[in-house]
Coordinates of C-alpha atoms in Angstrom, one line a residue:
M1 CA 7.7 -6.0 -22.1
N2 CA 8.9 -2.9 -21.1
Y3 CA 5.5 -1.2 -20.8
A4 CA 6.6 2.3 -20.3
Q5 CA 8.7 1.9 -23.8
R6 CA 5.9 0.3 -25.5
A7 CA 3.2 3.1 -24.4
A8 CA 5.3 5.7 -25.5
Q9 CA 5.2 3.9 -28.7
V10 CA 1.5 3.7 -29.1
S11 CA 0.7 7.2 -27.5
G12 CA -0.5 8.5 -30.8
T13 CA -3.0 5.5 -31.1
I14 CA -4.0 6.3 -27.3
A15 CA -4.6 9.9 -28.1
G16 CA -6.6 9.1 -31.2
H17 CA -9.0 6.9 -29.1
R18 CA -9.2 9.9 -26.7
H19 CA -10.0 12.4 -29.5
W20 CA -12.7 9.9 -30.8
L21 CA -14.5 9.4 -27.4
H22 CA -14.1 12.9 -26.4
Q23 CA -16.0 14.1 -29.8
H24 CA -18.6 11.3 -29.4
A25 CA -19.4 12.0 -25.6
E26 CA -22.8 10.5 -24.3
L27 CA -24.4 10.7 -20.9
S28 CA -24.8 8.1 -18.0
L29 CA -26.2 4.7 -19.4
Q30 CA -26.6 6.2 -22.8
E31 CA -23.1 5.1 -24.1
T32 CA -24.2 2.9 -26.7
E33 CA -21.8 4.6 -29.3
T34 CA -19.0 4.4 -27.2
T35 CA -19.5 0.9 -26.2
A36 CA -19.5 0.1 -30.1
Y37 CA -16.6 1.9 -30.4
L38 CA -14.6 0.2 -27.3
A39 CA -15.8 -3.4 -28.1
G40 CA -14.9 -2.8 -32.0
Q41 CA -11.2 -1.7 -31.2
L42 CA -10.9 -4.5 -28.9
R43 CA -12.2 -6.8 -31.5
D44 CA -10.0 -5.4 -34.0
L45 CA -7.0 -6.6 -31.7
G46 CA -8.2 -10.1 -31.3
I47 CA -9.4 -9.8 -27.8
P48 CA -12.4 -11.4 -26.8
V49 CA -15.4 -9.0 -25.6
L50 CA -18.1 -9.4 -23.7
T51 CA -21.2 -7.0 -24.4
F52 CA -24.9 -6.9 -22.9
E53 CA -28.2 -6.4 -24.6
D54 CA -29.8 -4.3 -22.0
Y55 CA -26.7 -2.4 -20.5
P56 CA -23.9 -0.2 -22.0
G57 CA -20.2 -0.8 -21.3
C58 CA -18.3 -4.0 -22.1
I59 CA -15.7 -6.4 -20.4
A60 CA -12.6 -7.6 -22.1
T61 CA -10.7 -10.8 -21.2
I62 CA -7.1 -11.2 -21.7
Q63 CA -6.1 -14.9 -20.7
G64 CA -2.5 -15.1 -20.0
G65 CA 0.0 -17.9 -21.2
K66 CA 0.4 -19.2 -17.5
P67 CA -2.2 -20.1 -15.0
G68 CA -2.9 -17.7 -12.2
K69 CA -5.3 -15.2 -10.5
T70 CA -7.5 -12.9 -12.1
V71 CA -7.0 -9.3 -11.8
M72 CA -9.5 -6.2 -13.3
L73 CA -8.6 -3.1 -14.6
R74 CA -11.6 -0.7 -14.7
A75 CA -12.3 2.8 -16.7
D76 CA -15.8 4.3 -16.7
I77 CA -16.9 5.8 -19.8
D78 CA -19.6 8.2 -19.4
A79 CA -19.9 12.1 -19.9
L80 CA -21.6 15.0 -18.3
P81 CA -24.5 17.2 -19.2
I82 CA -22.1 20.4 -19.6
Q83 CA -21.6 22.8 -22.7
E84 CA -17.9 22.2 -23.6
N85 CA -15.8 25.4 -23.6
S86 CA -12.5 23.9 -23.3
G87 CA -11.0 25.1 -26.5
V88 CA -9.5 22.0 -27.7
D89 CA -9.9 21.2 -31.4
F90 CA -11.7 18.0 -31.2
E91 CA -14.5 19.4 -28.9
S92 CA -17.8 17.3 -28.4
Q93 CA -20.0 17.2 -31.2
N94 CA -23.2 16.3 -29.1
P95 CA -24.4 19.9 -27.7
G96 CA -24.4 20.0 -23.9
V97 CA -22.5 16.8 -23.2
M98 CA -18.9 16.8 -22.3
H99 CA -16.4 14.6 -21.1
A100 CA -15.5 16.9 -18.2
C101 CA -14.5 14.3 -15.6
G102 CA -11.8 12.9 -17.8
H103 CA -13.7 9.5 -18.5
D104 CA -12.4 9.6 -22.2
C105 CA -8.8 9.5 -21.0
H106 CA -9.4 6.6 -18.8
A107 CA -11.2 4.8 -21.3
S108 CA -8.5 5.5 -23.9
M109 CA -5.6 4.5 -21.5
L110 CA -7.0 1.3 -20.8
L111 CA -7.4 0.5 -24.5
G112 CA -3.7 1.4 -24.8
A113 CA -3.0 -1.3 -21.9
A114 CA -5.5 -3.9 -23.4
Q115 CA -3.1 -3.6 -26.7
M116 CA 0.0 -3.9 -24.7
L117 CA -1.4 -6.7 -22.5
W118 CA -2.6 -8.6 -25.5
E119 CA 0.8 -8.4 -27.0
S120 CA 2.5 -9.7 -24.0
R121 CA -0.1 -12.2 -22.9
E122 CA 2.0 -15.2 -23.1
D123 CA 4.1 -13.8 -20.3
L124 CA 1.2 -13.4 -18.3
S125 CA 0.4 -15.6 -15.0
G126 CA -3.2 -15.4 -15.2
T127 CA -6.1 -13.4 -16.6
V128 CA -6.9 -9.7 -16.9
K129 CA -10.4 -8.6 -17.3
L130 CA -11.0 -5.0 -18.6
L131 CA -14.1 -3.4 -17.4
F132 CA -15.4 -0.3 -19.4
Q133 CA -18.0 0.9 -17.2
S134 CA -21.1 2.9 -17.9
G135 CA -22.9 5.3 -15.7
E136 CA -20.3 6.3 -13.1
E137 CA -21.6 9.9 -12.8
V138 CA -25.1 8.6 -11.7
F139 CA -23.8 6.6 -8.6
I140 CA -24.8 3.2 -9.6
G141 CA -23.2 2.3 -13.0
S142 CA -20.8 -0.4 -11.5
H143 CA -23.4 -2.3 -9.9
Y144 CA -24.7 -4.0 -13.2
Y145 CA -21.5 -5.9 -13.7
W146 CA -21.1 -7.2 -10.1
D147 CA -24.8 -8.2 -9.7
Q148 CA -25.0 -9.9 -13.1
G149 CA -22.1 -12.2 -11.9
H150 CA -19.6 -10.7 -14.4
L151 CA -17.1 -10.0 -11.9
S152 CA -17.4 -12.7 -9.6
D153 CA -14.2 -14.6 -10.4
V154 CA -11.9 -11.4 -9.9
D155 CA -9.1 -11.5 -7.2
A156 CA -8.0 -7.8 -7.3
A157 CA -8.7 -4.8 -9.2
M158 CA -7.4 -1.1 -9.9
G159 CA -9.3 1.7 -10.9
L160 CA -7.6 5.0 -12.2
H161 CA -8.7 8.9 -12.2
V162 CA -6.9 11.7 -13.9
W163 CA -6.8 14.4 -11.1
A164 CA -6.1 18.1 -11.0
T165 CA -4.9 18.6 -7.3
A166 CA -1.9 16.5 -8.2
P167 CA 1.2 17.5 -10.5
N168 CA 1.1 16.8 -14.1
G169 CA 2.3 13.1 -14.9
T170 CA 2.7 11.9 -11.2
L171 CA 0.6 8.9 -9.8
C172 CA -0.9 9.0 -6.2
V173 CA -1.1 5.6 -4.9
Q174 CA -2.1 6.3 -1.3
D175 CA -3.1 4.0 1.7
G176 CA -6.2 4.7 3.5
P177 CA -9.3 7.2 2.6
L178 CA -8.8 8.6 -0.9
M179 CA -12.4 9.8 -1.9
A180 CA -15.5 10.4 0.3
S181 CA -19.0 8.5 0.3
C182 CA -21.8 10.3 -1.3
D183 CA -25.4 10.1 0.4
N184 CA -28.0 12.3 -0.6
F185 CA -31.3 13.3 1.4
K186 CA -34.8 15.0 0.4
L187 CA -36.7 16.3 3.2
T188 CA -40.3 17.8 2.9
V189 CA -41.5 19.7 5.9
H190 CA -45.2 19.9 6.3
G191 CA -47.0 22.9 8.1
V192 CA -50.2 24.8 8.1
S193 CA -51.0 27.5 5.6
C194 CA -52.4 30.8 6.5
H195 CA -52.2 34.4 5.6
G196 CA -49.1 36.2 6.1
S197 CA -50.9 38.9 8.4
T198 CA -51.8 36.3 10.8
P199 CA -49.0 33.9 11.3
N200 CA -50.3 32.7 14.9
I201 CA -53.0 30.6 13.0
G202 CA -50.7 28.9 10.8
K203 CA -47.3 26.6 11.1
D204 CA -44.7 28.1 9.1
A205 CA -42.9 25.5 6.9
I206 CA -40.3 27.8 5.8
V207 CA -39.4 28.9 9.7
A208 CA -39.3 25.2 10.4
A209 CA -36.9 24.5 7.2
S210 CA -34.9 27.3 8.2
A211 CA -34.3 26.1 11.5
I212 CA -33.5 22.7 10.3
I213 CA -31.0 24.0 7.9
M214 CA -29.2 25.9 10.8
A215 CA -29.4 23.1 13.1
L216 CA -27.8 20.6 10.4
Q217 CA -24.7 22.6 10.4
T218 CA -23.9 20.9 14.0
V219 CA -23.5 17.6 12.7
V220 CA -20.3 18.9 11.5
S221 CA -19.3 21.2 14.4
R222 CA -20.8 19.3 17.2
V223 CA -21.5 16.1 16.7
S224 CA -19.0 14.4 14.4
D225 CA -15.5 13.8 15.7
P226 CA -13.4 16.5 14.6
R227 CA -10.9 13.9 13.4
D228 CA -13.2 12.6 10.9
M229 CA -14.1 14.4 7.6
V230 CA -17.8 14.9 7.2
V231 CA -19.6 17.4 4.8
V232 CA -23.3 18.3 5.3
T233 CA -24.6 20.4 2.3
V234 CA -28.3 21.8 1.8
G235 CA -27.9 22.4 -1.8
K236 CA -31.5 23.1 -3.0
V237 CA -34.4 24.7 -1.2
Q238 CA -38.0 25.3 -2.7
A239 CA -40.9 26.8 -0.6
G240 CA -43.8 29.3 -1.1
T241 CA -46.3 30.4 -3.7
Q242 CA -46.9 34.1 -2.7
F243 CA -45.3 36.9 -0.8
N244 CA -47.9 37.3 1.6
I245 CA -49.0 33.6 2.1
I246 CA -47.4 31.2 4.9
T247 CA -46.6 28.2 3.0
D248 CA -47.5 24.6 4.4
T249 CA -44.8 22.7 2.6
A250 CA -41.0 23.1 2.1
V251 CA -38.6 21.1 0.4
L252 CA -34.9 20.8 1.0
E253 CA -32.3 18.6 -0.6
G254 CA -28.9 18.0 0.0
T255 CA -25.7 15.5 0.3
V256 CA -23.6 14.3 2.8
R257 CA -19.9 13.2 2.4
A258 CA -17.5 11.1 4.9
H259 CA -14.3 9.4 4.6
N260 CA -15.0 7.0 7.6
P261 CA -18.1 4.4 7.4
A262 CA -18.6 5.0 11.2
A263 CA -18.8 8.7 10.5
R264 CA -21.1 8.3 7.6
Q265 CA -23.5 6.3 9.8
L266 CA -23.6 9.0 12.7
A267 CA -24.1 11.8 10.2
A268 CA -27.1 10.0 8.7
D269 CA -28.6 9.1 12.2
S270 CA -27.7 13.0 13.4
I271 CA -29.8 14.2 10.3
R272 CA -32.6 12.2 11.1
H273 CA -33.0 13.2 14.6
I274 CA -32.5 16.9 13.9
V275 CA -35.2 16.9 11.3
E276 CA -37.7 15.2 13.4
T277 CA -37.0 17.1 16.4
T278 CA -36.6 20.4 14.9
A279 CA -40.0 20.0 13.0
S280 CA -41.7 19.0 15.9
A281 CA -40.5 22.1 18.0
M282 CA -41.9 24.5 15.4
G283 CA -45.4 22.7 15.1
C284 CA -44.6 21.1 12.0
T285 CA -43.9 17.3 10.8
A286 CA -41.1 16.2 8.2
D287 CA -40.4 13.5 5.8
L288 CA -36.9 12.3 5.1
E289 CA -35.7 10.2 2.0
Y290 CA -32.1 9.5 3.0
N291 CA -30.3 7.4 0.2
F292 CA -26.9 5.8 0.9
L293 CA -25.4 5.7 -2.6
E294 CA -21.6 5.5 -2.8
P295 CA -19.2 4.0 0.1
P296 CA -15.9 5.8 0.4
V297 CA -12.8 5.0 -1.8
C298 CA -10.7 3.5 0.9
N299 CA -7.2 1.9 -0.2
N300 CA -7.2 -0.8 2.8
D301 CA -5.1 -3.3 1.1
T302 CA -1.5 -1.8 1.7
A303 CA 0.1 -4.9 0.1
L304 CA -1.5 -4.3 -3.1
N305 CA -0.8 -0.5 -2.8
E306 CA 2.8 -1.5 -2.5
V307 CA 2.3 -3.5 -5.7
A308 CA 1.2 -0.5 -7.6
R309 CA 3.8 1.8 -6.2
D310 CA 6.4 -0.9 -7.3
A311 CA 4.6 -0.9 -10.7
A312 CA 5.1 2.8 -10.9
R313 CA 9.0 2.9 -9.7
E314 CA 9.8 0.3 -12.5
L315 CA 8.0 2.2 -15.1
Y316 CA 9.4 5.7 -14.3
G317 CA 11.5 5.7 -11.0
P318 CA 10.6 6.9 -7.6
E319 CA 10.0 10.4 -8.7
I320 CA 6.8 9.4 -10.5
L321 CA 5.1 8.9 -7.1
A322 CA 3.4 12.1 -5.4
S323 CA 0.7 12.6 -3.0
T324 CA -2.6 14.6 -2.6
L325 CA -5.0 15.4 0.1
P326 CA -8.1 13.1 0.0
A327 CA -11.0 14.2 -2.0
T328 CA -14.4 15.0 -0.7
G329 CA -15.9 13.9 -4.3
S330 CA -17.0 10.4 -4.5
E331 CA -16.6 7.8 -7.1
D332 CA -18.6 4.7 -8.0
F333 CA -15.5 2.3 -8.1
S334 CA -16.2 2.1 -4.4
Y335 CA -19.0 -0.3 -4.7
L336 CA -16.9 -2.9 -6.4
M337 CA -14.0 -2.2 -3.8
E338 CA -16.5 -3.3 -1.5
K339 CA -17.2 -6.4 -3.2
I340 CA -13.6 -7.0 -4.1
P341 CA -11.4 -6.0 -0.9
S342 CA -8.3 -6.6 -2.6
S343 CA -8.6 -3.3 -4.8
L344 CA -7.3 0.2 -5.0
F345 CA -7.8 3.6 -6.8
V346 CA -5.2 5.5 -8.1
F347 CA -4.9 9.3 -9.0
L348 CA -3.1 10.3 -12.2
G349 CA -2.2 13.8 -11.8
C350 CA -3.0 16.6 -14.5
Y351 CA -2.5 19.7 -13.1
D352 CA -0.3 21.6 -15.6
E353 CA -0.1 25.4 -15.5
E354 CA 2.2 25.7 -18.7
H355 CA -0.5 24.1 -20.8
G356 CA -3.3 25.7 -19.1
C357 CA -4.7 22.5 -17.6
V358 CA -5.8 24.3 -14.5
H359 CA -9.4 23.4 -14.4
P360 CA -10.8 21.0 -11.8
V361 CA -13.0 18.0 -13.1
H362 CA -16.9 18.8 -14.0
N363 CA -15.6 22.2 -15.3
E364 CA -16.5 23.4 -18.7
K365 CA -13.1 24.1 -19.3
F366 CA -11.3 21.2 -18.0
K367 CA -8.5 19.7 -20.4
I368 CA -5.4 17.7 -19.9
N369 CA -1.9 17.6 -21.4
E370 CA -2.1 14.5 -23.3
D371 CA 1.4 13.5 -22.4
I372 CA 0.0 11.7 -19.3
L373 CA -2.1 9.3 -21.4
P374 CA 0.7 6.7 -21.8
I375 CA 1.6 6.9 -18.2
G376 CA -1.8 5.8 -17.1
A377 CA -1.8 3.2 -19.8
A378 CA 1.4 1.9 -18.8
Q379 CA 0.3 1.8 -15.0
Y380 CA -2.7 -0.1 -15.8
A381 CA -0.7 -2.7 -17.8
Q382 CA 2.5 -2.8 -15.3
F383 CA 0.1 -3.2 -12.1
A384 CA -1.7 -6.1 -13.8
A385 CA 1.5 -8.0 -15.1
R386 CA 3.3 -7.4 -11.6
Y387 CA 0.2 -8.4 -9.5
L388 CA -0.1 -11.6 -11.5
E389 CA 3.7 -12.4 -11.4
K390 CA 3.6 -11.7 -7.7
T391 CA 0.5 -14.2 -7.1
A392 CA 1.8 -16.8 -9.3
G393 CA 1.2 -20.5 -7.8
G394 CA -1.5 -19.0 -5.6
A395 CA -4.8 -21.1 -5.0
K396 CA -7.7 -19.4 -6.8

């Protein structure tokens, strides 16, 4: 099948899916209506679908006409707690909930790919699994499907994300780091309270917390290798009860991002050392809760990356390929990439000044030019078909 041509033919259907999903945006792990819609559309096509009594999302399976490996295509389906201000005429009907990260685009493109792959299933040399994943925005949504054994037979996988730093309608299939890890920490500093007029008889938790905040800046500037991207941010500080009271408690919360697993661990170790020693120097103690949430997204399988690039060229020519700087945001697909080493993640560019599509993801004004939807659907389908063709006859 000519997936580029067929995607153009069904572009109206894909956009229709996107409009419905956008209007019915649901928060992470609450995507019941979304799941019902997706499963219903897949079943209407005749595609077998697995849903779960205790978890949103679904997995569709397309068995090819010839034996072969199993490839997975993934789209996330959850929205964000944002009041929409995009100006589109199909705005979210759910107050305070918006598809501001493009997950409605991903799900609609994967529905389009599902239709095309189903129509061409007799030509496929293997099996395609389509994962419509819940809860990407809460860091752990992908875990359920792997941990429950539903993806243990997958040989290779691809995820895709619309991305506002790349030109509209281009595909970024890049080797190496693409997105950062995401770790969060919560730090509680314990001091001794006293009156503000007699600070010498207390231990000021605010001063200790301030010293810790300043010292944490050295993780990036003096501890980490300058060739490795690391971000350490303290984004929340809570302390104090009265202007003239030296408080005994201060709470800090922050996040750490890295592209390199070794740099990620070094940052975590350094933070713990700085917190403990700085608090002690101020006569205080500190409790640190450090959570390793999402590993980095790294396209390490260069052969698989080339399959995806070949698929893009076959669809639209070499000019469809572009590059962009690796992002410091994170992505829950990284958990599946750890479990399925032959995996990659692709950016579909959506920056389009002419149509006012210039806002980043997680912004109340985020929107896309829907001309990119058939491109993403075709890339999903072409990649799956090309991977199965190239690995036909290989051992499972």
